[in-house]
GROMACS .gro file of C-alpha atoms in nm:
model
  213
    1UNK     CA    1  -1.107  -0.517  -6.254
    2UNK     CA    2  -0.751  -0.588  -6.343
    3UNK     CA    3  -0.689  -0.235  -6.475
    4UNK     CA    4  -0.569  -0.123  -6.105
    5UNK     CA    5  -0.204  -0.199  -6.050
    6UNK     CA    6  -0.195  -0.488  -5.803
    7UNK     CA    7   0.123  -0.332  -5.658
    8UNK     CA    8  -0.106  -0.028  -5.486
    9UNK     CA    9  -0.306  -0.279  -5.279
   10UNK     CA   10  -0.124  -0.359  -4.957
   11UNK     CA   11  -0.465  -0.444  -4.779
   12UNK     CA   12  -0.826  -0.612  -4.849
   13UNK     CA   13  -1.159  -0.622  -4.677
   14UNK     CA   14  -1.348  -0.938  -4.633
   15UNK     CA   15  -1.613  -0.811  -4.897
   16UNK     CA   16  -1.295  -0.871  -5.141
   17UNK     CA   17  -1.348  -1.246  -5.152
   18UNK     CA   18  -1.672  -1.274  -5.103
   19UNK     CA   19  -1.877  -1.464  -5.392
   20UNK     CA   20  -2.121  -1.778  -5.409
   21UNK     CA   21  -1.905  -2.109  -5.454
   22UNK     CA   22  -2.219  -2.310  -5.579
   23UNK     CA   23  -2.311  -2.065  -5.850
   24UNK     CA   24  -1.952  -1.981  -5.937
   25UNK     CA   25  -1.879  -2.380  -5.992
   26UNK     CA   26  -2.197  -2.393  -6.188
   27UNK     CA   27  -2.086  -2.117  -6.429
   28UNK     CA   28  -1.720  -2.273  -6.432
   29UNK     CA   29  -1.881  -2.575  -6.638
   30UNK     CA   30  -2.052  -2.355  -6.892
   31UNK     CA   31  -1.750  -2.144  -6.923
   32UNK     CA   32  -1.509  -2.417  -7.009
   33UNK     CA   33  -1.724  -2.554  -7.280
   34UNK     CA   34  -1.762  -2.260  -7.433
   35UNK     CA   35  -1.401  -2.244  -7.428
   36UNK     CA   36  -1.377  -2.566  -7.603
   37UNK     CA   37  -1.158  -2.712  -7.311
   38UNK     CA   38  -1.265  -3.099  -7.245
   39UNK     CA   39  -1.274  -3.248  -6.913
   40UNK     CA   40  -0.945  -3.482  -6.987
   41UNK     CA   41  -0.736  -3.179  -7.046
   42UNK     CA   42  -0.534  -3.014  -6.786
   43UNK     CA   43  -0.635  -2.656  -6.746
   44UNK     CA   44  -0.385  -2.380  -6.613
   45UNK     CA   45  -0.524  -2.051  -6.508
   46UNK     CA   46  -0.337  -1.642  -6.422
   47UNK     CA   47  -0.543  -1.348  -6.390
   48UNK     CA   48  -0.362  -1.061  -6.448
   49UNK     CA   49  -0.271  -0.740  -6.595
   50UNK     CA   50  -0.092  -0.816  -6.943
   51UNK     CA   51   0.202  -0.609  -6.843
   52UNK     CA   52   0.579  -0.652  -6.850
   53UNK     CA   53   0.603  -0.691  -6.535
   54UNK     CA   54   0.314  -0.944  -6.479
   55UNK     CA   55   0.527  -1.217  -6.666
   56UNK     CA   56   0.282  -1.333  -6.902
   57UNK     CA   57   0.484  -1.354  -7.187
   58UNK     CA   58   0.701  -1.599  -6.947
   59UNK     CA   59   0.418  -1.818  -6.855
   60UNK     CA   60   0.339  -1.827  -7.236
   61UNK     CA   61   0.717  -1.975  -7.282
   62UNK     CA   62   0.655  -2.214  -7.044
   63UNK     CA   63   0.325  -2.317  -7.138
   64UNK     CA   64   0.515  -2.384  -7.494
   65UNK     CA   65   0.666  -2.687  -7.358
   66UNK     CA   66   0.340  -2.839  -7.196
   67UNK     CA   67   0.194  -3.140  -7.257
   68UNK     CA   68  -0.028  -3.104  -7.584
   69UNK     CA   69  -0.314  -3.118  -7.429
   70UNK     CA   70  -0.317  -2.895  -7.223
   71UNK     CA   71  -0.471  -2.526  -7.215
   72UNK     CA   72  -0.402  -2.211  -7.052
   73UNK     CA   73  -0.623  -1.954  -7.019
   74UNK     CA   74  -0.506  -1.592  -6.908
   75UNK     CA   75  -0.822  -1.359  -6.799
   76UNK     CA   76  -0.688  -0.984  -6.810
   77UNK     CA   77  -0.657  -0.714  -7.062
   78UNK     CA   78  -0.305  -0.499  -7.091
   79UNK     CA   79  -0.096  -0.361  -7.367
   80UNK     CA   80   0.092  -0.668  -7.474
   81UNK     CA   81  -0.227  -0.824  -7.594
   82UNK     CA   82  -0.158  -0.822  -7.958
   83UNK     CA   83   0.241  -0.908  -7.843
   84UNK     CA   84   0.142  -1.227  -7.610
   85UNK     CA   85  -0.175  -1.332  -7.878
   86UNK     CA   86   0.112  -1.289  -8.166
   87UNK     CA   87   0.337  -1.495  -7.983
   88UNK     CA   88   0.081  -1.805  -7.910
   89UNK     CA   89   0.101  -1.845  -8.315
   90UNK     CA   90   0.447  -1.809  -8.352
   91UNK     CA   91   0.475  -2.115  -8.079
   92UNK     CA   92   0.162  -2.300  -8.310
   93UNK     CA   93  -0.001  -2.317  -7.935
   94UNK     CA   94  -0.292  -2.032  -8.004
   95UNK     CA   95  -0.569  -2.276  -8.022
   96UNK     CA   96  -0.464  -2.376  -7.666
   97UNK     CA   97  -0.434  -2.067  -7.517
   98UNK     CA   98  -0.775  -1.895  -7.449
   99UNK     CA   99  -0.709  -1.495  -7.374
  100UNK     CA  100  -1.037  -1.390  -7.229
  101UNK     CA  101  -0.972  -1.020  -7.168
  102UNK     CA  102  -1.063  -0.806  -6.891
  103UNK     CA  103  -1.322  -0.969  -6.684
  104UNK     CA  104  -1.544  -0.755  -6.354
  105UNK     CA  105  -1.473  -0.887  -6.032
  106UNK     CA  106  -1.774  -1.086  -5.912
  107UNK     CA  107  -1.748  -1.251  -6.207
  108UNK     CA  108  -1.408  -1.415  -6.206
  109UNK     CA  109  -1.496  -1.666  -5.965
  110UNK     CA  110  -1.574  -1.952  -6.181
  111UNK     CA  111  -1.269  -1.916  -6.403
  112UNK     CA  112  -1.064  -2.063  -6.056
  113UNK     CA  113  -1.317  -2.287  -5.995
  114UNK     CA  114  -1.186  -2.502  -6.351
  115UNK     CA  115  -0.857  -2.433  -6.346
  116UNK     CA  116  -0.611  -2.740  -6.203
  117UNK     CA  117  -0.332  -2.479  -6.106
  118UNK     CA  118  -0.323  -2.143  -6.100
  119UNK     CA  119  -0.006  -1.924  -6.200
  120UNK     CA  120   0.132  -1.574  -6.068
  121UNK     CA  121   0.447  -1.551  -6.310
  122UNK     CA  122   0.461  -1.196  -6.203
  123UNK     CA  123   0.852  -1.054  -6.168
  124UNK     CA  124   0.734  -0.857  -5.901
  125UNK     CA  125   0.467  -0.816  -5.668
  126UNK     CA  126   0.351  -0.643  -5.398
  127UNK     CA  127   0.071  -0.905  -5.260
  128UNK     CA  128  -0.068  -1.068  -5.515
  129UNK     CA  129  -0.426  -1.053  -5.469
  130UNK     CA  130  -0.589  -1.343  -5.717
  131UNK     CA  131  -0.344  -1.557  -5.560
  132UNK     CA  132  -0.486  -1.588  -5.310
  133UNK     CA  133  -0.841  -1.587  -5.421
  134UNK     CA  134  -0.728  -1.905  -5.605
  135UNK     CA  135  -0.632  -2.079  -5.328
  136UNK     CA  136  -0.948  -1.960  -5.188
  137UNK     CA  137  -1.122  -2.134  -5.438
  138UNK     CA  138  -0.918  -2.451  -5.391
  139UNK     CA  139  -0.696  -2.456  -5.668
  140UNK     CA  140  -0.309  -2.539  -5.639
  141UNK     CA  141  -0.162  -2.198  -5.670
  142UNK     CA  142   0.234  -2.181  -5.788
  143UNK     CA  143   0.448  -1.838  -5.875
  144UNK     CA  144   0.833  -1.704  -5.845
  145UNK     CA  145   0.941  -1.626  -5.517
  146UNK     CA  146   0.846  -1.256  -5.510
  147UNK     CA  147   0.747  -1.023  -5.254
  148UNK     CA  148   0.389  -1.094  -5.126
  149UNK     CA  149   0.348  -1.406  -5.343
  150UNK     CA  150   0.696  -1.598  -5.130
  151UNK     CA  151   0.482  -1.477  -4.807
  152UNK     CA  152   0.123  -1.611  -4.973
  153UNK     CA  153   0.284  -1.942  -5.009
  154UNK     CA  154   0.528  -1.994  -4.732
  155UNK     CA  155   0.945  -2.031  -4.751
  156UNK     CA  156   0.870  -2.420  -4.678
  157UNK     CA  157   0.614  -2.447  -4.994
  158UNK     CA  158   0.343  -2.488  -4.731
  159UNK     CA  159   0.042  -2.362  -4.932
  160UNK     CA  160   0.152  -2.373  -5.285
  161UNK     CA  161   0.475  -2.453  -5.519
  162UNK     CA  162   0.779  -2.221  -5.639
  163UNK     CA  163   0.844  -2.204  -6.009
  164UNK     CA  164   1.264  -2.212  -6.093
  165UNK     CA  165   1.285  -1.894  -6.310
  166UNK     CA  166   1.602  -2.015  -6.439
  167UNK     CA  167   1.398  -2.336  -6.596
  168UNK     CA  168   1.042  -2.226  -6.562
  169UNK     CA  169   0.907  -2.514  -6.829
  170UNK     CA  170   1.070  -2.772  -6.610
  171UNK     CA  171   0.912  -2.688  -6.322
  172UNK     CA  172   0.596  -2.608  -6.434
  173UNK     CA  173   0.600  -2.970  -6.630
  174UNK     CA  174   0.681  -3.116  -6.268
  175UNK     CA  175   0.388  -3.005  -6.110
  176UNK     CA  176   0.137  -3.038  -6.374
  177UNK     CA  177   0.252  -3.404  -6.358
  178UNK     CA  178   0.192  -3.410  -5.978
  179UNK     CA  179  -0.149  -3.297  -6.019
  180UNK     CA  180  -0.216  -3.548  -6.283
  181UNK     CA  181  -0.137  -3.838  -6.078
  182UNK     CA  182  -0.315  -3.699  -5.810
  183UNK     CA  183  -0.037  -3.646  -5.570
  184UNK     CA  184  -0.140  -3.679  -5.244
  185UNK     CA  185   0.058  -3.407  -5.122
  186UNK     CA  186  -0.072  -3.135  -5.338
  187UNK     CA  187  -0.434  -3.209  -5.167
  188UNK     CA  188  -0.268  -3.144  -4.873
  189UNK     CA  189  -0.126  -2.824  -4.977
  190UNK     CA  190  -0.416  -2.722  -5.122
  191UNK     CA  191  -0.593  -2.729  -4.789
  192UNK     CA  192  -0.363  -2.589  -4.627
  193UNK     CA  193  -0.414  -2.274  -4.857
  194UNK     CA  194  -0.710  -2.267  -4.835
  195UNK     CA  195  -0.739  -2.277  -4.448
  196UNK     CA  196  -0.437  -1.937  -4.460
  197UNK     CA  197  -0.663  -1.758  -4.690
  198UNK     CA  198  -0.962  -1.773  -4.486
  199UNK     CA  199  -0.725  -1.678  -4.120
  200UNK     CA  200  -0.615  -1.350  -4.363
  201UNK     CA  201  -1.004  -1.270  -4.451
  202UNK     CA  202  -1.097  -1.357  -4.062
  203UNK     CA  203  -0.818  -1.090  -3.966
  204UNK     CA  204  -0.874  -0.814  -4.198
  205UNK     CA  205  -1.128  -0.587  -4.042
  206UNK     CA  206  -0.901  -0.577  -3.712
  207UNK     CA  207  -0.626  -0.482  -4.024
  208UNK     CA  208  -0.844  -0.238  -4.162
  209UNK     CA  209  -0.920  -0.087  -3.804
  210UNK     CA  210  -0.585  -0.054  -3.692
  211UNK     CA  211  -0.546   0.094  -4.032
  212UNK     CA  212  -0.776   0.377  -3.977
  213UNK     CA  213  -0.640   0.490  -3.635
   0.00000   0.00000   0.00000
């Protein structure tokens, strides 16, 4: 898992998202203590490749800026490891940013189920596939307006939020201030994401079939 280019998968089966929720938030709790992560802190989540082109090192930037307490955590293996783990020091954030590595599938589940907002900083992408797993698993999903991911979320910001890639640390600051005072529109959005994901996993098999003809 996340050693296969994300911008190869156009398609998904429902098998793709399927995983236990209870079991998956009871491992999320574990997780994030061993992590050293405390249940005041806000906790910002990306799963992804640690290539150029995945915009980790932008994220990282961004995540700079945060409030203090904060922590990101960035599950993926790639070769700007050393580059993006050398950076975290350089920005005296390291002990807030938690690089897991490369993680199997059925066991990323609870890493969403802690995180308050989940980022795809990628510059490009074809559909952007823990995206929407996030939302899946409830969480407030935000990204750059980029191929699949401006679809995923909708032109109106229906099921998630836009980051300004001109003044990503701005944005990003706005929205982890929404979520901290509980906005009541981000539960709404939320739901809304959550309700899209599960039309897209009700519709792939007729996708897949149609597919195969």
């Amino acid at each position: 898992y996340l050693k296969i280019k994300e911008e190869s998968i156009h398609s998904f089966t429902p098998q793709t998202f399927e995983h236990t929720p209870e079991l998956s938030k009871l491992k999320s709790v574990e997780i994030k203590r061993q992590l050293g992560i405390s249940g005041e802190s806000t906790t910002l989540l990306t799963v992804s490749r640690l290539e150029k082109e995945k915009g980790v090192d932008l994220l990282i930037e961004a995540f700079s800026m945060q409030d203090t307490r904060a922590h990101l955590v960035i599950v993926g293996e790639g070769s700007m490891m050393k580059e993006l783990k050398d950076r975290c020091k350089e920005l005296n954030i390291h002990e807030r940013v938690h690089f897991v590595g490369a993680v199997n599938h059925d066991a990323v589940w609870p890493y969403y189920y802690f995180a308050d907002l989940y980022i795809q900083p990628s510059r490009s992408e074809a559909l952007g596939l823990s995206l929407l797993e996030a939302m899946l698993c409830g969480v407030l999903a935000g990204a750059f307006p980029v191929g699949g991911l401006r679809d995923s979320i909708g032109e109106q910001l229906n099921r998630g939020w836009f980051f300004d890639e001109h003044n990503f640390s701005q944005s990003l600051k706005e929205i982890v201030e929404r979520i901290k005072n509980k906005d009541s529109n981000v539960s709404d959005v939320v739901a809304r994401a959550k309700t899209y994901v599960h039309e897209k996993i009700k519709q792939a098999p007729k996708i897949q079939s149609f597919i195969s003809i």
